[in-house]
Coordinates of C-alpha atoms and ligand atoms in Angstrom, one line a residue:
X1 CA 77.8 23.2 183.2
X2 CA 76.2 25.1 186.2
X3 CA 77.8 24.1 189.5
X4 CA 75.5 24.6 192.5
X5 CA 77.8 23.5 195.5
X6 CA 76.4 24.9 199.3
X7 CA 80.2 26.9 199.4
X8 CA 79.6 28.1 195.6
X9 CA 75.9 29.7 196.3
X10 CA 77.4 31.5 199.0
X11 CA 80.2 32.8 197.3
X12 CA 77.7 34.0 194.1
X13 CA 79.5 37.2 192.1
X14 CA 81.7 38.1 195.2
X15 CA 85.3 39.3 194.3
X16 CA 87.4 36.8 193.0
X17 CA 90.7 37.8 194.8
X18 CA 89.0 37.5 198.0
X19 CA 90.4 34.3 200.2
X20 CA 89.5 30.5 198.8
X21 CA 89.8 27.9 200.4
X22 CA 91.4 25.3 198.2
X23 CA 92.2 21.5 198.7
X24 CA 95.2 20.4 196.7
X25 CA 95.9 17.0 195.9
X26 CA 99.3 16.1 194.2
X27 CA 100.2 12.8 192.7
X28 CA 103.0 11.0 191.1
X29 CA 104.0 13.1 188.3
X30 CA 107.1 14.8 186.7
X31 CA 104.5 18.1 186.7
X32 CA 104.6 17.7 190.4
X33 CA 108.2 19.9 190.5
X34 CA 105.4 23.2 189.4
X35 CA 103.4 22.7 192.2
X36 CA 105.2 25.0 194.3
X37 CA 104.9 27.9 192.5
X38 CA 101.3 26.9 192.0
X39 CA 100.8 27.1 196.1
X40 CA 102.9 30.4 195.8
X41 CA 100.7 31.5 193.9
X42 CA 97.6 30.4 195.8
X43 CA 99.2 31.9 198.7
X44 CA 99.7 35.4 196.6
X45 CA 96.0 35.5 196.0
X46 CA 95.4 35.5 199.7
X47 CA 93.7 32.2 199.7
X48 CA 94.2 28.8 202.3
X49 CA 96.0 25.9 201.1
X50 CA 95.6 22.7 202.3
X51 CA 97.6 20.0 200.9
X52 CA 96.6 16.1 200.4
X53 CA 100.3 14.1 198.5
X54 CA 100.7 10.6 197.1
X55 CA 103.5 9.0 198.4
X56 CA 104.7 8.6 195.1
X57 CA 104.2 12.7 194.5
X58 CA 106.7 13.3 197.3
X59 CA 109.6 11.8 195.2
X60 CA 108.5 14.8 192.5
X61 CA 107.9 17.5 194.8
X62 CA 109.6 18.0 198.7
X63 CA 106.7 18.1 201.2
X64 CA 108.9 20.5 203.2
X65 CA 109.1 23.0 200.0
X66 CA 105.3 23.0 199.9
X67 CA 104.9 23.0 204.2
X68 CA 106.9 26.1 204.0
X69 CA 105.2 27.6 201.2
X70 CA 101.6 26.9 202.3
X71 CA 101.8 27.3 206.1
X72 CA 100.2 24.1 207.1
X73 CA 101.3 20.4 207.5
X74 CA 101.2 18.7 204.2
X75 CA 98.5 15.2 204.4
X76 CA 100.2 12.1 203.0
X77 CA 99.0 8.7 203.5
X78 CA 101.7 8.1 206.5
X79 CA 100.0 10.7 209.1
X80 CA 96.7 8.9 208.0
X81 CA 96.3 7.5 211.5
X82 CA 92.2 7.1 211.9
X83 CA 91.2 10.7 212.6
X84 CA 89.5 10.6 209.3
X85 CA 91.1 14.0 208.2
X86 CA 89.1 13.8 204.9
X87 CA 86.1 14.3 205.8
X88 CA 86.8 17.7 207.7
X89 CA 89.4 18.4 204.6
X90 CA 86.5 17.8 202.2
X91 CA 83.9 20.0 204.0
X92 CA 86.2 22.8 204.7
X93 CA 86.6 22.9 200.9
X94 CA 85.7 25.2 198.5
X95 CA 87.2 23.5 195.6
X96 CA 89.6 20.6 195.4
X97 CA 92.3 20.5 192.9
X98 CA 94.4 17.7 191.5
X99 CA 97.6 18.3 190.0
X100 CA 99.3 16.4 188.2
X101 CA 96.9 14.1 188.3
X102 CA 98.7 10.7 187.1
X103 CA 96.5 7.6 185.0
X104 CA 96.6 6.2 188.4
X105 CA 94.7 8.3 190.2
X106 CA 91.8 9.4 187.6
X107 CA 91.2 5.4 187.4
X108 CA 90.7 5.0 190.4
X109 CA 88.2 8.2 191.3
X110 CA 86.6 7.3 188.2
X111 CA 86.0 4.1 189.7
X112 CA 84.9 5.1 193.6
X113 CA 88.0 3.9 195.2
X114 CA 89.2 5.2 198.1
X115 CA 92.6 3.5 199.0
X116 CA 94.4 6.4 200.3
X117 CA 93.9 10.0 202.0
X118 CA 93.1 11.6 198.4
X119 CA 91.1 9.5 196.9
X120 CA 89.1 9.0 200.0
X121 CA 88.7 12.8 199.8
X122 CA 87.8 13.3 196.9
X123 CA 84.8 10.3 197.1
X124 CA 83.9 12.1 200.3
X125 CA 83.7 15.9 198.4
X126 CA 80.6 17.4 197.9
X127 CA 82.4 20.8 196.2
X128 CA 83.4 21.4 192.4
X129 CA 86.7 19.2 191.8
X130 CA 89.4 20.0 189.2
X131 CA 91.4 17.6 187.6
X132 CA 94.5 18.3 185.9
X133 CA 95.9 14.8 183.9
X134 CA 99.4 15.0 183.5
X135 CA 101.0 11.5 182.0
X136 CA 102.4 10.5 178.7
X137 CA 100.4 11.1 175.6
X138 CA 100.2 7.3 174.6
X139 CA 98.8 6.7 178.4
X140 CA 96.4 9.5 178.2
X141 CA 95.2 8.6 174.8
X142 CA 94.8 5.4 175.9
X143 CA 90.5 3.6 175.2
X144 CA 91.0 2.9 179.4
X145 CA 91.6 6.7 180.4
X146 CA 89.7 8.4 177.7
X147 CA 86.6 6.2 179.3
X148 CA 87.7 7.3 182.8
X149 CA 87.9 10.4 182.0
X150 CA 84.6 10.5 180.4
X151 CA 83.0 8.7 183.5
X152 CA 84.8 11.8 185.6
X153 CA 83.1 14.2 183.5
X154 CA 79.6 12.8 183.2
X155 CA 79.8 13.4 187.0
X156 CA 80.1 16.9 187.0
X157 CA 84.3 16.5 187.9
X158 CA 85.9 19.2 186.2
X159 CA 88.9 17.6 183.6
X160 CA 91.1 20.3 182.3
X161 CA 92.5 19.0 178.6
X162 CA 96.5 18.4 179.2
X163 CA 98.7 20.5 176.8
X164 CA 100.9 19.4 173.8
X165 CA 104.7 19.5 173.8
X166 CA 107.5 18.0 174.7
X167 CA 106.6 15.3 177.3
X168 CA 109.8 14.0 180.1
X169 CA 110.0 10.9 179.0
X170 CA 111.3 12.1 175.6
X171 CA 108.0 11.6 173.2
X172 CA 106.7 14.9 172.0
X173 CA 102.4 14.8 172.4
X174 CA 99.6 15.5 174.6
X175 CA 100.1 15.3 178.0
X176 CA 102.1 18.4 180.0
X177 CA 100.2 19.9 182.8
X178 CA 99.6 23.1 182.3
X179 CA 101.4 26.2 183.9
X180 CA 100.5 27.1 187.8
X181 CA 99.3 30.4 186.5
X182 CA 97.0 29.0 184.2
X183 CA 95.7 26.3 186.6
X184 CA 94.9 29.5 189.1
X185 CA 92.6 30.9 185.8
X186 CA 90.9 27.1 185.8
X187 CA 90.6 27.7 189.7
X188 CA 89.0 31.0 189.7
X189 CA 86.9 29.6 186.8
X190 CA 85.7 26.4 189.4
X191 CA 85.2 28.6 191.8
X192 CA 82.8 30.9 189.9
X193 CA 79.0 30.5 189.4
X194 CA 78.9 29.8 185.2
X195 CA 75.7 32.1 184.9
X196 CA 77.3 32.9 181.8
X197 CA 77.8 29.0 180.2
X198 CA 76.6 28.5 177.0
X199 CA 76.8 32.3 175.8
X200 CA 79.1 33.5 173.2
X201 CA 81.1 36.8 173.5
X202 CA 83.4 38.7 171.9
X203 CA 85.7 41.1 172.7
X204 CA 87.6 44.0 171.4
X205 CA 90.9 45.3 173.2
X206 CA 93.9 47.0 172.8
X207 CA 95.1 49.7 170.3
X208 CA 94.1 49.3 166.5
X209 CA 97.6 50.6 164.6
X210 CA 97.4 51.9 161.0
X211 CA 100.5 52.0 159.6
X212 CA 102.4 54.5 157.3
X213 CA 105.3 52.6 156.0
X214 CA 106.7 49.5 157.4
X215 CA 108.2 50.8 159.9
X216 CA 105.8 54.0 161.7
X217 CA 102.0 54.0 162.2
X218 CA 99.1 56.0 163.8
X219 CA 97.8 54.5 167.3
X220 CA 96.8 55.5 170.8
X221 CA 97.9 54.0 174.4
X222 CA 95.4 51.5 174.9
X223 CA 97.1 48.2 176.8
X224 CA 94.1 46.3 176.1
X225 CA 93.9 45.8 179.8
X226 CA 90.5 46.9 180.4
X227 CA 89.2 44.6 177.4
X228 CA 91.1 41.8 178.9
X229 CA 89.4 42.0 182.1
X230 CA 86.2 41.8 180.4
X231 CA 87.1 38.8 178.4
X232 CA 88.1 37.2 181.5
X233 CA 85.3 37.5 183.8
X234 CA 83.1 36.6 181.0
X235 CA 85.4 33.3 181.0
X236 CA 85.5 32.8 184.8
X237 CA 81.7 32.7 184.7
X238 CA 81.9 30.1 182.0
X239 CA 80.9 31.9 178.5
X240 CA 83.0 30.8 175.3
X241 CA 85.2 34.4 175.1
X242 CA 86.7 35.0 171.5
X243 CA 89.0 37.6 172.2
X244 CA 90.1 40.1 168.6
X245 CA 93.6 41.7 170.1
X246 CA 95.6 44.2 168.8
X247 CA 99.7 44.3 168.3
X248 CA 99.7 46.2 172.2
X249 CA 98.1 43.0 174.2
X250 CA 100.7 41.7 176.2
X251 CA 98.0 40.8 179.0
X252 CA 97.7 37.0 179.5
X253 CA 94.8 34.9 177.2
X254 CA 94.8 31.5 179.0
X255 CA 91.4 30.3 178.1
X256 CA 90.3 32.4 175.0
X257 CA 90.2 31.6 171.2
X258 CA 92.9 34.8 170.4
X259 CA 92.7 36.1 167.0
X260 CA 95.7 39.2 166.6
X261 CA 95.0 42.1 164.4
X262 CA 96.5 44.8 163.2
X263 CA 94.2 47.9 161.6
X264 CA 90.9 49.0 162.0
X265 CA 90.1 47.0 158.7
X266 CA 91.2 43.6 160.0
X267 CA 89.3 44.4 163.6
X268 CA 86.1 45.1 161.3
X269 CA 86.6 41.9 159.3
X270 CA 87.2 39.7 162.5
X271 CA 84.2 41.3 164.3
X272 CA 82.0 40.7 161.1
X273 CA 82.7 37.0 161.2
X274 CA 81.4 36.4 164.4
X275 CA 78.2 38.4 164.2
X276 CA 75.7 35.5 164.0
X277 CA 77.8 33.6 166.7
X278 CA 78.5 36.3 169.6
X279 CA 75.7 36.8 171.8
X280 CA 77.5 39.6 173.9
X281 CA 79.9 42.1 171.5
X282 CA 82.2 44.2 174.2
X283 CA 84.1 46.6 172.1
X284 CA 86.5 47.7 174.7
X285 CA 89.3 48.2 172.0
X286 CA 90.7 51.9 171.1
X287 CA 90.1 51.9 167.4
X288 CA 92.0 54.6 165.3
X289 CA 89.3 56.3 163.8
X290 CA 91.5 57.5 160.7
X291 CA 94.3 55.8 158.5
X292 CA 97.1 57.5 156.2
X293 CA 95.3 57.7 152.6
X294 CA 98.8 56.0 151.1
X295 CA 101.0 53.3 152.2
X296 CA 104.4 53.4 151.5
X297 CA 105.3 50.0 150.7
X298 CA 109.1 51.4 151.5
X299 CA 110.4 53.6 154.3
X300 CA 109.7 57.1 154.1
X301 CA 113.1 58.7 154.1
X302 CA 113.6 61.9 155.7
X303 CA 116.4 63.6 153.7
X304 CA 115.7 66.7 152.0
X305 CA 112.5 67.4 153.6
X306 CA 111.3 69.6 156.7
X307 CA 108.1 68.3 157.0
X308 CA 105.7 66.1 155.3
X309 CA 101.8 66.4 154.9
X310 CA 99.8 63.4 155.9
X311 CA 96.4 62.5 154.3
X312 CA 94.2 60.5 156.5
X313 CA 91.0 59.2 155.5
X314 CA 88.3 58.0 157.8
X315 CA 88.6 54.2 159.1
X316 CA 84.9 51.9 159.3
X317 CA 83.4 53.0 162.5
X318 CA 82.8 48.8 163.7
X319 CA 80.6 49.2 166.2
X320 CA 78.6 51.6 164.5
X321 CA 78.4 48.4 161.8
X322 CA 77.3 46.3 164.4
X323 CA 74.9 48.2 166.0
X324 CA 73.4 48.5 162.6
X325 CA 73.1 44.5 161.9
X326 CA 72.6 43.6 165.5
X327 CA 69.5 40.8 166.3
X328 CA 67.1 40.3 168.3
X329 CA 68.8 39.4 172.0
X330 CA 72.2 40.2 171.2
X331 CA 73.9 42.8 173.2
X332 CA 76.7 45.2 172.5
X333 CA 78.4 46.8 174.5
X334 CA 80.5 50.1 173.7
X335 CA 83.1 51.9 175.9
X336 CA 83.7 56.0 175.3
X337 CA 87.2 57.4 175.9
X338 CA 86.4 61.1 176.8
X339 CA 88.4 64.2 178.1
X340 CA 85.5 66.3 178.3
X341 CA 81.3 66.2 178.3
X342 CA 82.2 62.5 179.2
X343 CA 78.6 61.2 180.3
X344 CA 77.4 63.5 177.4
X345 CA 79.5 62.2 174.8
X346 CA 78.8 58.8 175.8
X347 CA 75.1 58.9 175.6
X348 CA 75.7 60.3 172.3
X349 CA 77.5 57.8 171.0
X350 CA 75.2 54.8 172.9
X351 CA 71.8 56.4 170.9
X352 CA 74.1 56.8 167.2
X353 CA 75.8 53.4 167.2
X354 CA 73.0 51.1 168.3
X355 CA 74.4 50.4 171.3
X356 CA 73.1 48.8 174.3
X357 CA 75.4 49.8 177.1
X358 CA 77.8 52.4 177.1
X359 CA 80.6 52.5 179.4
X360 CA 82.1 56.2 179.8
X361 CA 85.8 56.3 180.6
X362 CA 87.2 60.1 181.8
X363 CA 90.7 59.4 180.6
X364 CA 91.9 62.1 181.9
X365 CA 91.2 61.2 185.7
X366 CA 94.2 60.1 188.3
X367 CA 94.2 56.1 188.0
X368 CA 91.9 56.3 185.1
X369 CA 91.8 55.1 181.2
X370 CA 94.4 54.1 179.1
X371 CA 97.7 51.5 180.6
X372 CA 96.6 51.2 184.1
X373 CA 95.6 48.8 186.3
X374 CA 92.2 50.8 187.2
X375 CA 89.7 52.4 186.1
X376 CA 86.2 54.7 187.0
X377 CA 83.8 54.0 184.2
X378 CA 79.9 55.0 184.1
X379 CA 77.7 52.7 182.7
X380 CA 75.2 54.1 180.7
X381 CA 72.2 52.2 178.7
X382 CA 68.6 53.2 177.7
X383 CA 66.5 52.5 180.3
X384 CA 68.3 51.1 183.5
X385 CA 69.7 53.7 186.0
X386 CA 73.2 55.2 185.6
X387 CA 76.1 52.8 188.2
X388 CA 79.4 54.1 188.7
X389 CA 82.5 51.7 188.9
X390 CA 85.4 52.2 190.5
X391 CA 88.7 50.0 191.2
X392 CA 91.1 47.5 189.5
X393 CA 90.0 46.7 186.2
X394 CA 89.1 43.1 187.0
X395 CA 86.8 44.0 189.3
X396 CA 84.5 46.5 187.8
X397 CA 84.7 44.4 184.8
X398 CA 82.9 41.5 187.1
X399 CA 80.6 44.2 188.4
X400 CA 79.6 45.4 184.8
X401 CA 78.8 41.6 183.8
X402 CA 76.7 41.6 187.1
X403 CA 74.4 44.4 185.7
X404 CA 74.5 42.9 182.1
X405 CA 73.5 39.8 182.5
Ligands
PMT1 O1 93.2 49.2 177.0 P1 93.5 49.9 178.3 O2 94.9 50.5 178.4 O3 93.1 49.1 179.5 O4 92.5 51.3 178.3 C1 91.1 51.1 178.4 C2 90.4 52.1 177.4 C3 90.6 53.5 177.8 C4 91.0 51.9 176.0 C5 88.9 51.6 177.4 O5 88.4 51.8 178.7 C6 88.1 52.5 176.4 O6 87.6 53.6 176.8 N1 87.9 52.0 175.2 C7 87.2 52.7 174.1 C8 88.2 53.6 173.4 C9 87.5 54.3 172.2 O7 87.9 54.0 171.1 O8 86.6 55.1 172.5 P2 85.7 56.0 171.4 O9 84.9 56.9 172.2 O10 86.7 56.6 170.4 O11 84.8 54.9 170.7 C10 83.5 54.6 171.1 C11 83.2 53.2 170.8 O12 83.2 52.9 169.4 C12 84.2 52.2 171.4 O13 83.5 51.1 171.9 C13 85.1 51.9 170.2 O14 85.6 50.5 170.3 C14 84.1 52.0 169.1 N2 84.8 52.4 167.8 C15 85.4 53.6 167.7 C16 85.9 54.0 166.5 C17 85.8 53.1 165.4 N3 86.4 53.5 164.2 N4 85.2 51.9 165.5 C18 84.7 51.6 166.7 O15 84.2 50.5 166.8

């Protein structure tokens, strides 16, 4: 779905971590105790909070916690005293947010009632609004909020699926809210212009690692980081990311279909299977381009010898696969690690693989490559004029997207 709010136009491809202003609504709801890490967290990302609670969320969550956290007076139905604060809370708005959101409450927006400050706001709203259910799974599976819900989404209201696990009134199901770090990622995703909803992509990140014997292998530093990023702002601008890890991917994949490899063989294999589906290929992943020629199914034990000789034979070169099967429309995208001739190198590697982008990464620069936070990368294609990118690895990724798309 393409949201086309008067704020979100404005805001079109600008930096995410730039300030939001975001209207929170909290209602009755054992989730409610998270919420103030969530405004921590909003707070973190340098954004505004205002606050809109249910009396009944106030016994879940201390209006004072979340007044001191956020800055501002919380709005609860007892300072509702005829200065209509919804409609000036609804047009300073970029997005509002409801979490928890209890059966209560998504009944009665789903039914354009407006009996108290938040759901008069949210009637009012003319922004993207995200709803987080939070209830027990029997109550959320219920025919009555499964057709509210429905209702809520046929209007363009953003519902965010609860998750499974162990609920607080003792059942195990569907129904937990999920974590304030993951309802940041469904924020960020609200707040960005889905130019990118309906496409397919797959990424590549992190180290590929070959192993020798159970216990060593062959790999390189590559956090996945930079792959990560790539995946994400994909996401955030509302593609379907499949994202193929490797072992060293500790970064956070709220949001992605995850599928954890190993070797260069199983990052091939998983690649393969979604050639028809992926219409953007990112291989952002450092893949070990050899592999030990014997696996030692035991441990290989160091008495009695100085040294050992390695054979290593060549591993599938993927995107080089790809390139050779890719269709009409689809895009791949390559990255090229380089110490030296780094544009060079690159371009060679863009014209021999098929690619259709290239993005050269000097690995050896300060704040550059492999495990860091940032990175300088040239983009490099066939026809289009050479951009530089430079900064935290979020960004640029959002900035290469820009150019792709
Ligand atoms: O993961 P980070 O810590 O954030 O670090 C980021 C990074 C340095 C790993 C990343 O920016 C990067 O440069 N990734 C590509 C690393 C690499 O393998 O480069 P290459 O020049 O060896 O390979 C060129 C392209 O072919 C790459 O897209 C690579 O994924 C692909 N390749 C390489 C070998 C192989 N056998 N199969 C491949 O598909």
């Amino acid at each position: 779905m393409q949201y086309h709010s008067p704020n979100q136009m404005q805001n079109q491809n600008r930096p995410l971590k730039q300030p939001h202003r975001i209207l929170l609504g909290i209602t009755g709801g054992i989730a409610a105790y998270k919420i103030p890490a969530l405004v921590r967290l909003i707070m973190k990302a340098g954004s505004e909070c205002e606050v809109i609670m249910t009396d009944s969320s106030a016994k879940f969550a201390a209006p004072m916690a979340i007044e001191t956290l956020s800055g501002r007076k919380v709005w609860t139905d007892s300072g509702f005293d005829h200065t209509i604060p919804h409609i000036r809370l609804t047009q300073w708005a970029e997005v509002i947010v409801i979490a928890p959101c209890s059966a209560n409450t998504l009944a009665k927006i789903a039914h354009g009632m407006a009996d108290n400050l938040l759901t008069s706001a949210v009637l009012a709203s003319s922004c993207p609004v995200l709803v987080f259910p939070a209830m027990n799974e029997r109550m959320y599976s219920s025919p009555a909020t499964q057709s509210n819900i429905k209702t809520l989404r046929e209007r363009g209201i953003m519902v965010i699926e609860p998750e499974s696990g162990a609920l607080a009134c003792g059942d195990d199901g569907k129904g937990r809210m999920p974590e304030p770090n993951e309802i940041m990622h469904e924020i960020f995703r609200a707040l960005c212009v889905h130019d990118m909803a309906g496409k397919n992509v797959t990424v590549t990140a992190g180290a590929t690692h070959e192993y020798l014997d159970p216990v060593r292998y062959i790999s390189n530093p590559s956090s996945g980081k930079m792959g990560v990023a790539m995946a994400r702002s994909a996401w955030y601008r509302g593609a379907n990311v499949r994202l193929i890890a490797g072992e060293s991917v500790s970064a956070d994949m709220y949001g992605f279909d995850v599928v954890r490899i190993v070797s260069a063989d199983d990052m091939l294999r998983e690649v393969m299977a979604d050639i028809e589906r992926a219409d953007y290929i990112v291989k952002a992943a450092a893949v070990g381009d050899y592999r030990a020629k014997e696996y030692h199914e035991r441990k290989i034990k160091r008495e009695g010898r100085d040294a050992i000789t390695l054979e290593l034979v060549r591993n599938p070169d993927i995107a080089a696969e790809v390139g050779k099967l890719k269709r009409e429309g689809q895009v791949l995208i390559g990255f090229a690690a380089e110490t030296d001739n780094v544009a060079g190198n690159a371009r060679e590697k863009l014209l021999r693989k098929n690619l259709d982008y290239i993005l050269a990464n000097d690995v050896t620069a300060e704040g550059s490559g492999f495990g860091v936070d940032t990175n300088t990368l040239r983009l490099i294609s066939r026809d289009k004029p050479e951009e530089i990118f430079s900064g935290l690895k979020e960004d640029i990724a959002f900035q290469v997207w820009d150019h792709v798309i």
